[in-house]
Short mmCIF file of C-alpha atoms in Angstrom, two decimals:
data_model
loop_
_atom_site.label_atom_id
_atom_site.label_comp_id
_atom_site.label_asym_id
_atom_site.label_seq_id
_atom_site.Cartn_x
_atom_site.Cartn_y
_atom_site.Cartn_z
CA MET A 157 22.71 -36.31 -90.61
CA GLN A 158 20.30 -37.15 -87.04
CA HIS A 159 19.00 -34.83 -85.13
CA ALA A 160 19.91 -34.05 -81.72
CA VAL A 161 16.54 -35.24 -79.99
CA ARG A 162 16.16 -33.17 -76.50
CA SER A 163 13.60 -34.98 -73.88
CA ARG A 164 10.38 -33.06 -72.64
CA ALA A 165 11.39 -33.70 -69.34
CA ALA A 166 15.19 -32.10 -70.19
CA ILE A 167 13.18 -29.02 -71.92
CA ARG A 168 11.04 -28.47 -68.57
CA THR A 169 13.42 -28.99 -66.01
CA GLY A 170 17.07 -28.13 -67.54
CA LEU A 171 20.39 -28.85 -66.81
CA THR A 172 21.98 -30.70 -63.55
CA PRO A 173 23.96 -28.51 -61.73
CA VAL A 174 26.89 -30.98 -60.70
CA PRO A 175 27.32 -31.08 -56.88
CA ARG A 176 30.88 -28.24 -55.58
CA PRO A 177 32.20 -28.90 -52.85
CA ARG A 178 32.04 -26.27 -49.58
CA THR A 179 34.09 -24.52 -48.10
CA PRO A 180 33.69 -22.86 -44.52
CA SER A 181 32.89 -19.14 -44.99
CA VAL A 182 35.56 -16.53 -43.95
CA ALA A 183 33.21 -15.04 -41.28
CA SER A 184 32.97 -18.39 -39.76
CA LEU A 185 36.39 -19.35 -39.85
CA MET A 186 36.85 -15.74 -38.00
CA ASP A 187 33.91 -16.13 -35.47
CA ALA A 188 36.09 -20.10 -34.31
CA ASP A 189 39.35 -17.58 -34.38
CA ALA A 190 37.40 -15.03 -31.70
CA LEU A 191 36.36 -17.50 -29.49
CA ARG A 192 39.54 -19.12 -29.37
CA VAL A 193 41.22 -15.70 -28.89
CA LEU A 194 37.74 -15.19 -26.35
CA HIS A 195 38.74 -18.24 -24.13
CA ARG A 196 42.10 -17.20 -24.52
CA ALA A 197 42.05 -14.43 -21.83
CA ALA A 198 38.90 -15.30 -20.25
CA ARG A 199 40.96 -18.57 -18.27
CA ALA A 200 43.11 -15.83 -17.85
CA LEU A 201 41.07 -13.62 -16.04
CA LEU A 202 40.23 -16.36 -13.98
CA ASP A 203 43.80 -17.37 -13.03
CA ASP A 204 43.39 -13.90 -12.16
CA LEU A 205 40.27 -13.16 -10.47
CA PRO A 206 40.17 -12.21 -7.38
CA ASP A 207 42.54 -8.81 -8.38
CA LEU A 208 40.08 -8.53 -10.41
CA ALA A 209 37.66 -8.37 -7.89
CA ASP A 210 39.35 -6.15 -6.21
CA ARG A 211 39.71 -4.01 -9.70
CA LEU A 212 35.99 -3.96 -8.97
CA VAL A 213 35.04 -3.02 -5.43
CA THR A 214 37.75 -0.46 -5.74
CA LEU A 215 35.31 0.89 -8.82
CA LEU A 216 32.25 0.88 -6.56
CA GLN A 217 33.57 2.71 -4.26
CA GLU A 218 34.55 6.18 -6.40
CA GLN A 219 31.77 5.87 -8.50
CA GLU A 220 28.77 4.81 -7.57
CA PRO A 221 27.53 6.72 -4.02
CA ALA A 222 25.13 4.01 -2.96
CA TYR A 223 27.84 0.81 -3.25
CA ARG A 224 30.13 3.59 -0.75
CA ALA A 225 27.69 3.26 2.19
CA ALA A 226 26.78 -0.68 2.01
CA ILE A 227 30.73 -1.82 1.18
CA THR A 228 31.84 0.20 4.46
CA LYS A 229 28.65 -1.21 6.53
CA ASP A 230 30.07 -4.94 5.34
CA PRO A 231 33.50 -4.68 3.02
CA THR A 232 34.04 -8.59 3.33
CA ALA A 233 30.39 -9.06 1.59
CA THR A 234 30.51 -6.94 -0.92
CA TRP A 235 33.68 -8.26 -2.38
CA GLN A 236 32.75 -12.72 -1.99
CA GLU A 237 29.39 -10.86 -3.51
CA VAL A 238 32.21 -9.20 -6.86
CA HIS A 239 33.53 -11.88 -6.50
CA ARG A 240 30.89 -14.47 -6.76
CA SER A 241 29.86 -12.21 -9.81
CA LEU A 242 32.66 -12.36 -12.05
CA ARG A 243 32.78 -15.99 -11.35
CA HIS A 244 30.40 -17.03 -13.29
CA SER A 245 30.48 -13.91 -15.84
CA VAL A 246 33.81 -15.25 -16.44
CA ALA A 247 33.04 -19.01 -16.86
CA SER A 248 30.21 -18.42 -19.24
CA LEU A 249 32.12 -16.65 -21.19
CA LEU A 250 33.59 -20.30 -21.64
CA ASP A 251 31.42 -22.53 -21.32
CA PRO A 252 27.78 -20.42 -21.92
CA ARG A 253 25.38 -23.30 -22.00
CA GLY A 254 27.29 -24.82 -19.12
CA ALA A 255 27.54 -22.64 -16.71
CA ARG A 256 24.45 -20.10 -17.69
CA GLU A 257 21.43 -21.65 -15.40
CA ALA A 258 24.01 -20.75 -12.90
CA ALA A 259 25.02 -17.24 -13.53
CA ARG A 260 21.52 -16.44 -13.71
CA ARG A 261 20.40 -18.01 -9.72
CA CYS A 262 23.61 -15.71 -9.29
CA SER A 263 22.55 -12.79 -10.18
CA TRP A 264 19.26 -13.68 -9.73
CA ARG A 265 20.60 -13.69 -6.30
CA ILE A 266 21.67 -10.65 -6.70
CA GLY A 267 18.42 -8.42 -7.39
CA ALA A 268 16.62 -10.40 -4.16
CA THR A 269 19.33 -9.60 -1.31
CA ARG A 270 20.00 -6.07 -2.58
CA ALA A 271 16.31 -5.32 -2.62
CA GLU A 272 15.77 -7.08 0.82
CA GLN A 273 19.06 -4.21 2.53
CA GLY A 274 16.60 -1.96 -0.15
CA LEU A 275 20.37 -0.37 -2.07
CA PRO A 276 18.72 1.61 -4.58
CA LEU A 277 17.99 -0.60 -8.23
CA ASP A 278 19.37 2.24 -10.45
CA ALA A 279 23.02 1.44 -8.25
CA LEU A 280 22.80 -2.38 -8.77
CA LEU A 281 22.25 -1.96 -12.07
CA HIS A 282 25.48 0.73 -12.74
CA ALA A 283 27.72 -2.16 -10.71
CA PHE A 284 26.66 -4.83 -12.78
CA ARG A 285 27.22 -2.44 -15.93
CA LEU A 286 30.70 -1.99 -14.12
CA GLY A 287 31.67 -4.89 -13.75
CA GLY A 288 30.42 -5.87 -17.41
CA SER A 289 32.24 -2.99 -18.69
CA LEU A 290 35.69 -4.56 -16.08
CA VAL A 291 35.61 -7.45 -17.56
CA TRP A 292 35.37 -6.30 -20.71
CA GLN A 293 39.03 -3.86 -20.95
CA ARG A 294 40.28 -6.65 -19.36
CA LEU A 295 39.43 -9.02 -22.34
CA ILE A 296 41.61 -6.91 -24.64
CA GLU A 297 44.33 -5.57 -22.65
CA GLU A 298 44.82 -9.66 -21.86
CA THR A 299 45.06 -10.32 -25.17
CA SER A 300 47.10 -7.20 -26.08
CA ARG A 301 49.78 -8.33 -23.56
CA THR A 302 49.98 -11.85 -24.75
CA ALA A 303 49.01 -11.66 -28.73
CA PRO A 304 48.45 -8.10 -30.30
CA GLU A 305 47.89 -8.53 -33.26
CA ASP A 306 44.38 -10.17 -32.01
CA VAL A 307 42.71 -7.92 -30.30
CA ARG A 308 40.88 -6.98 -33.29
CA LEU A 309 39.44 -10.74 -33.50
CA LEU A 310 37.35 -9.61 -29.95
CA VAL A 311 35.06 -7.26 -32.03
CA HIS A 312 33.86 -10.33 -33.30
CA VAL A 313 31.98 -11.34 -29.56
CA ALA A 314 31.68 -8.42 -28.31
CA ALA A 315 28.14 -8.54 -29.39
CA ASP A 316 27.66 -11.87 -27.38
CA VAL A 317 29.49 -9.79 -24.39
CA TRP A 318 26.81 -7.07 -24.46
CA ASN A 319 24.39 -8.61 -24.28
CA PHE A 320 25.47 -11.21 -22.17
CA VAL A 321 25.61 -7.89 -19.13
CA ASP A 322 22.17 -6.55 -20.42
CA GLU A 323 20.91 -10.16 -20.37
CA HIS A 324 21.72 -10.17 -16.23
CA CYS A 325 20.58 -6.62 -16.02
CA THR A 326 17.26 -7.72 -16.87
CA LEU A 327 17.70 -10.21 -14.40
CA VAL A 328 18.66 -8.08 -11.90
CA ALA A 329 16.26 -5.53 -12.72
CA ASP A 330 13.46 -8.61 -12.21
CA ALA A 331 14.66 -9.94 -9.11
CA TYR A 332 14.83 -6.71 -7.27
CA ARG A 333 11.36 -5.37 -8.64
CA GLN A 334 10.15 -9.56 -7.78
CA THR A 335 11.21 -9.03 -4.02
CA GLU A 336 10.52 -5.57 -3.47
CA TRP A 337 7.01 -6.22 -4.58
CA GLN A 338 7.10 -9.13 -2.14
CA LEU A 339 7.99 -6.55 0.88
CA ALA A 340 5.70 -4.30 0.26
CA ARG A 341 2.77 -6.92 0.24
CA ARG A 342 4.38 -8.35 4.16
CA ARG A 343 4.36 -5.11 5.54
CA GLU A 344 1.69 -3.82 4.69
CA ASN A 345 0.31 -6.85 5.99
CA ARG A 346 2.00 -5.61 8.90
CA ALA A 347 0.74 -2.57 8.98
CA ARG A 348 -2.68 -4.01 8.61
CA LEU A 349 -2.11 -6.28 11.58
CA LEU A 350 -0.70 -3.28 13.61
CA ALA A 351 -3.46 -1.56 13.10
CA ALA A 352 -6.29 -3.77 13.84
CA GLY A 353 -4.20 -4.48 17.00
CA LEU A 354 -4.58 -0.69 17.45
CA LEU A 355 -8.31 -0.31 16.62
CA ASP A 356 -9.37 -3.62 19.01
CA GLY A 357 -7.18 -2.46 21.59
CA THR A 358 -5.24 -6.28 22.31
CA SER A 359 -2.08 -4.65 21.32
CA ARG A 360 0.76 -5.67 23.11
CA ILE A 361 3.23 -2.64 24.67
CA ALA A 362 6.08 -4.00 23.12
CA ASP A 363 4.63 -3.41 19.65
CA LEU A 364 3.53 -0.43 20.13
CA PRO A 365 6.86 0.95 19.00
CA GLU A 366 6.83 -1.07 15.27
CA ALA A 367 3.62 -0.09 15.11
CA ALA A 368 3.87 3.82 15.24
CA GLN A 369 7.02 3.21 12.54
CA ALA A 370 4.38 0.89 10.29
CA LEU A 371 1.61 3.43 10.54
CA GLY A 372 4.82 6.83 10.02
CA LEU A 373 2.68 8.21 13.36
CA PRO A 374 4.15 9.02 16.70
CA GLU A 375 3.73 6.40 19.78
CA GLN A 376 2.59 8.70 21.41
CA GLY A 377 0.15 11.93 20.00
CA ARG A 378 -3.22 12.76 20.78
CA TYR A 379 -5.25 10.97 18.39
CA VAL A 380 -8.85 10.64 17.16
CA VAL A 381 -10.72 7.70 15.54
CA VAL A 382 -13.07 8.67 12.20
CA ALA A 383 -14.98 5.76 11.09
CA VAL A 384 -16.68 6.07 7.72
CA THR A 385 -19.34 4.03 5.94
CA GLY A 386 -22.52 3.53 3.51
CA ARG A 387 -22.83 2.71 -0.42
CA HIS A 388 -21.70 5.78 -2.04
CA PRO A 389 -19.47 4.02 -5.20
CA ALA A 390 -16.46 6.08 -3.66
CA ARG A 391 -16.31 5.53 0.02
CA SER A 392 -12.73 4.07 0.59
CA ASP A 393 -11.33 8.08 -1.63
CA ALA A 394 -14.74 10.57 -1.71
CA ALA A 395 -16.12 9.76 1.04
CA ARG A 396 -12.32 9.75 3.07
CA ALA A 397 -11.67 12.86 1.44
CA ALA A 398 -15.20 14.37 3.31
CA ALA A 399 -13.87 13.30 7.03
CA VAL A 400 -10.62 14.43 7.10
CA ALA A 401 -9.26 17.36 6.02
CA SER A 402 -6.53 17.38 3.52
CA GLY A 403 -2.89 17.48 4.99
CA THR A 404 -3.44 16.27 7.89
CA ARG A 405 -1.05 13.35 9.17
CA VAL A 406 -4.08 9.53 9.17
CA HIS A 407 -4.00 6.39 9.54
CA TRP A 408 -6.76 4.34 6.96
CA HIS A 409 -7.27 1.06 7.60
CA ALA A 410 -10.10 -0.60 5.44
CA GLY A 411 -13.01 -2.86 7.42
CA GLY A 412 -15.49 -4.37 5.20
CA GLU A 413 -18.02 -2.17 5.98
CA VAL A 414 -16.45 -0.06 8.19
CA ASP A 415 -13.14 2.02 7.44
CA TYR A 416 -11.70 3.76 9.88
CA GLY A 417 -9.21 6.85 10.53
CA ILE A 418 -6.73 6.91 13.07
CA VAL A 419 -6.06 10.70 12.81
CA LEU A 420 -3.28 12.70 14.38
CA VAL A 421 -4.74 15.72 15.80
CA GLY A 422 -2.84 18.78 18.21
CA THR A 423 -4.35 20.19 21.08
CA GLY A 424 -6.48 23.76 22.09
CA ASP A 425 -5.74 25.21 25.58
CA ASP A 426 -8.84 23.53 26.58
CA GLY A 427 -7.15 20.11 25.89
CA LEU A 428 -9.44 19.58 22.93
CA PRO A 429 -7.90 19.41 19.26
CA GLY A 430 -9.14 22.85 17.48
CA PRO A 431 -11.12 24.06 15.14
CA GLU A 432 -8.04 23.71 11.83
CA ASP A 433 -7.57 20.10 13.36
CA ALA A 434 -9.18 16.52 11.86
CA GLU A 435 -11.60 16.38 14.74
CA SER A 436 -13.38 19.72 13.81
CA GLY A 437 -12.19 19.14 9.85
CA PRO A 438 -15.37 16.50 8.76
CA ARG A 439 -16.90 18.59 5.18
CA ALA A 440 -20.03 18.42 2.83
CA VAL A 441 -20.80 14.42 3.22
CA LEU A 442 -21.22 12.38 0.47
CA PRO A 443 -25.74 11.27 0.16
CA GLY A 444 -25.80 8.29 1.53
CA VAL A 445 -22.01 8.02 3.18
CA ARG A 446 -22.02 8.41 7.58
CA ILE A 447 -18.93 8.71 9.72
CA GLY A 448 -18.55 9.14 12.73
CA VAL A 449 -15.62 11.19 14.83
CA GLY A 450 -15.25 10.17 17.56
CA THR A 451 -13.29 12.14 21.26
CA PRO A 452 -9.87 12.25 21.83
CA VAL A 453 -7.22 9.62 23.35
CA ASP A 454 -3.38 10.40 23.97
CA GLY A 455 -1.55 7.84 23.11
CA LEU A 456 -1.14 4.73 20.16
CA ALA A 457 -2.20 2.43 23.04
CA SER A 458 -5.75 4.35 23.59
CA VAL A 459 -6.52 4.15 20.18
CA GLY A 460 -8.59 1.43 21.16
CA ASP A 461 -10.89 3.30 23.25
CA ALA A 462 -10.70 5.95 20.39
CA ARG A 463 -12.51 3.47 18.13
CA ARG A 464 -15.71 2.26 20.28
CA HIS A 465 -15.91 6.12 20.71
CA ALA A 466 -16.28 6.54 16.76
CA ASP A 467 -18.40 3.36 16.69
CA THR A 468 -20.57 4.74 19.22
CA ALA A 469 -20.42 8.13 17.49
CA LEU A 470 -21.56 6.10 13.79
CA ASP A 471 -23.89 4.48 15.58
CA ILE A 472 -25.82 7.98 16.57
CA CYS A 473 -25.63 8.88 12.48
CA PRO A 474 -28.66 9.37 10.51
CA GLU A 475 -28.94 6.39 8.45
CA ALA A 476 -29.16 9.10 5.83
CA GLY A 477 -25.59 10.03 5.84
CA GLY A 478 -24.06 12.86 8.20
CA THR A 479 -21.39 13.67 10.11
CA VAL A 480 -21.12 12.95 14.38
CA ARG A 481 -19.05 14.47 17.02
CA LEU A 482 -19.74 12.86 20.20
CA ALA A 483 -17.83 14.69 21.98
CA ASP A 484 -21.60 17.15 20.12
CA HIS A 485 -23.80 13.87 21.84
CA LEU A 486 -23.03 12.78 24.43
CA PRO A 487 -26.69 11.80 26.20
CA ALA A 488 -27.39 10.38 22.50
CA ALA A 489 -23.85 8.44 23.11
CA LEU A 490 -25.46 7.10 26.60
CA VAL A 491 -28.27 6.38 25.36
CA VAL A 492 -26.72 4.07 22.37
CA SER A 493 -23.97 2.58 24.63
CA SER A 494 -26.30 0.71 26.73
CA PRO A 495 -29.27 -0.47 24.56
CA GLU A 496 -30.47 -2.87 26.77
CA LEU A 497 -31.30 -0.10 29.29
CA GLY A 498 -32.02 2.85 26.84
CA ARG A 499 -35.25 0.26 25.47
CA ALA A 500 -36.54 0.28 29.16
CA LEU A 501 -36.24 3.87 30.11
CA ALA A 502 -37.98 4.14 26.09
CA GLU A 503 -41.01 2.12 27.78
CA ARG A 504 -42.02 2.96 31.29
CA VAL A 505 -40.93 7.21 30.55
CA LEU A 506 -43.00 7.06 26.89
CA GLY A 507 -44.96 3.59 27.26
CA PRO A 508 -48.64 5.02 27.32
CA LEU A 509 -48.05 6.75 24.73
CA LEU A 510 -45.98 3.88 22.20
CA ARG A 511 -49.54 2.26 22.90
CA LEU A 512 -51.73 4.78 21.22
CA GLU A 513 -53.45 4.48 17.48
CA PRO A 514 -50.71 4.95 15.35
CA ALA A 515 -51.68 8.64 14.60
CA ASP A 516 -52.45 9.97 17.65
CA ARG A 517 -49.28 8.72 19.14
CA GLU A 518 -47.48 10.22 15.92
CA VAL A 519 -48.50 13.59 17.01
CA LEU A 520 -47.89 13.65 20.74
CA LEU A 521 -44.47 12.72 20.43
CA ASP A 522 -43.23 14.85 16.93
CA THR A 523 -44.89 17.94 18.91
CA LEU A 524 -42.71 16.60 22.01
CA THR A 525 -39.29 16.09 20.25
CA THR A 526 -40.46 19.91 18.03
CA TRP A 527 -41.22 21.47 21.15
CA LEU A 528 -37.41 20.12 23.24
CA ASP A 529 -35.92 21.43 19.39
CA CYS A 530 -37.25 24.68 20.44
CA ASP A 531 -36.30 25.51 23.69
CA GLY A 532 -39.34 25.05 25.20
CA SER A 533 -40.96 27.71 22.87
CA ALA A 534 -44.85 26.78 22.65
CA GLN A 535 -44.30 30.06 19.82
CA ARG A 536 -41.55 28.92 18.02
CA ALA A 537 -43.97 24.78 18.09
CA GLY A 538 -45.90 25.84 16.69
CA GLU A 539 -44.66 27.81 13.58
CA ARG A 540 -42.43 24.56 13.20
CA LEU A 541 -45.04 22.48 13.17
CA TYR A 542 -47.80 24.84 11.36
CA CYS A 543 -50.49 25.20 14.26
CA HIS A 544 -51.05 27.41 16.84
CA ARG A 545 -49.55 27.44 20.26
CA ASN A 546 -52.63 26.88 22.09
CA THR A 547 -53.06 23.47 20.00
CA VAL A 548 -48.60 22.77 21.54
CA LEU A 549 -49.35 23.24 25.20
CA ASN A 550 -52.78 21.36 25.02
CA ARG A 551 -51.44 18.34 23.41
CA LEU A 552 -48.26 18.02 25.91
CA ARG A 553 -50.31 18.30 28.27
CA ARG A 554 -51.81 16.06 27.30
CA CYS A 555 -48.39 14.14 27.16
CA GLU A 556 -47.94 14.96 30.46
CA GLN A 557 -50.91 12.67 31.83
CA LEU A 558 -50.48 10.07 30.24
CA THR A 559 -46.75 9.18 31.04
CA GLY A 560 -47.21 11.05 34.19
CA ARG A 561 -44.51 13.48 33.91
CA SER A 562 -44.10 17.55 34.48
CA LEU A 563 -42.37 19.30 31.76
CA ALA A 564 -42.09 21.55 34.80
CA ARG A 565 -39.67 19.57 35.95
CA PRO A 566 -36.06 19.39 35.16
CA ALA A 567 -35.60 16.36 36.18
CA ASP A 568 -38.43 14.56 34.04
CA VAL A 569 -37.22 17.11 31.27
CA VAL A 570 -34.24 14.98 30.98
CA GLU A 571 -35.69 11.38 31.76
CA MET A 572 -38.53 12.62 28.42
CA THR A 573 -35.48 13.55 26.73
CA LEU A 574 -33.78 11.01 26.74
CA ALA A 575 -36.16 8.40 26.38
CA LEU A 576 -36.90 10.45 23.05
CA THR A 577 -33.45 9.61 22.14
CA ALA A 578 -33.57 6.13 22.55
CA ARG A 579 -36.62 5.55 20.69
CA ARG A 580 -35.17 6.64 18.28
CA LEU A 581 -31.78 5.64 17.93
CA LEU A 582 -32.99 2.05 19.03
CA HIS A 583 -36.04 2.08 17.16
CA ASN A 584 -38.00 1.28 19.52
#
């Protein structure tokens, strides 16, 4: 008998399986039946959509206080919004692909509109979840009424329904937050423009109420402007904290080189801010930070004058840093307010001194400045300059001879004081 021989290919690959006809799975059949039941119930909901909208508006009024106020204010608009949202949602159950984009646009518009109206986001999300629960409940009710034996099939589409609700909650939240961010940016930009107008003195009287609201300050109040500048890396934070006491009502306006604080201050018996107020509030100053504090003005309409006062105080402030209150340096303020006249005064009074040899000039100017700082005491000036009082007196007599002024005459002392201030501040 001849032996059967198997080919190597047959040994290597084995027998070829016989194809079998494919049959639909039980799950596929159940999904198809579930969709049929879902679509039948959804079509019934579309036919009864006004009643569905009424029920959701009632639920919102009962369960969501924020919507209760919106419904009271404009019930028609709220009902139309609810009706439109439900229509798109139920239509998406019937035709997910065809109705998806329209439903998404509808939810996005609702999120953006409610953000503009100031409705809280959690109230909006609660409304969408209530809507989803109501639709699901009505789907079950409708199926129970028409075909009770099919209610169990809705379990197979429950995930799709609730995924739709979650998707639109996320969508409406994104629209809300984006619109909220845009509104905040517009408010910030508007507040910046209004603050700039106040500080420039170009605000219209009609804009003052809006400016007061945008800046959170009363239109009629007592104000001081604080100017802050310097090379400190934390100028926008630490320097501001050094310029104005904590707890003070202030609106900060950031500039390119100078930050301005519009500070609301109280009034003491003399009409000036008391010691607890911001006008006397700057404390320890950071190295290199310069702070100029203007004089008080009444009302937001006068903030432009207050800013000019603060700029003048800043001009007086030493380059190394420090705080200058304009009220404490009014003579110096007069000088820097008119630099041409200040330079002319310095040249007229100190000209002969300024033309001396540098070493001789600085000795005489330092002696004269120190003597004035010591209230005209040669003894104290000598102690500060490390020389005898007679040396101080001799130098002062030489200053009198060169300038033609007498330090015994008050008018001449005033001229010389202002001239020295002009030289120091105006870099003569």
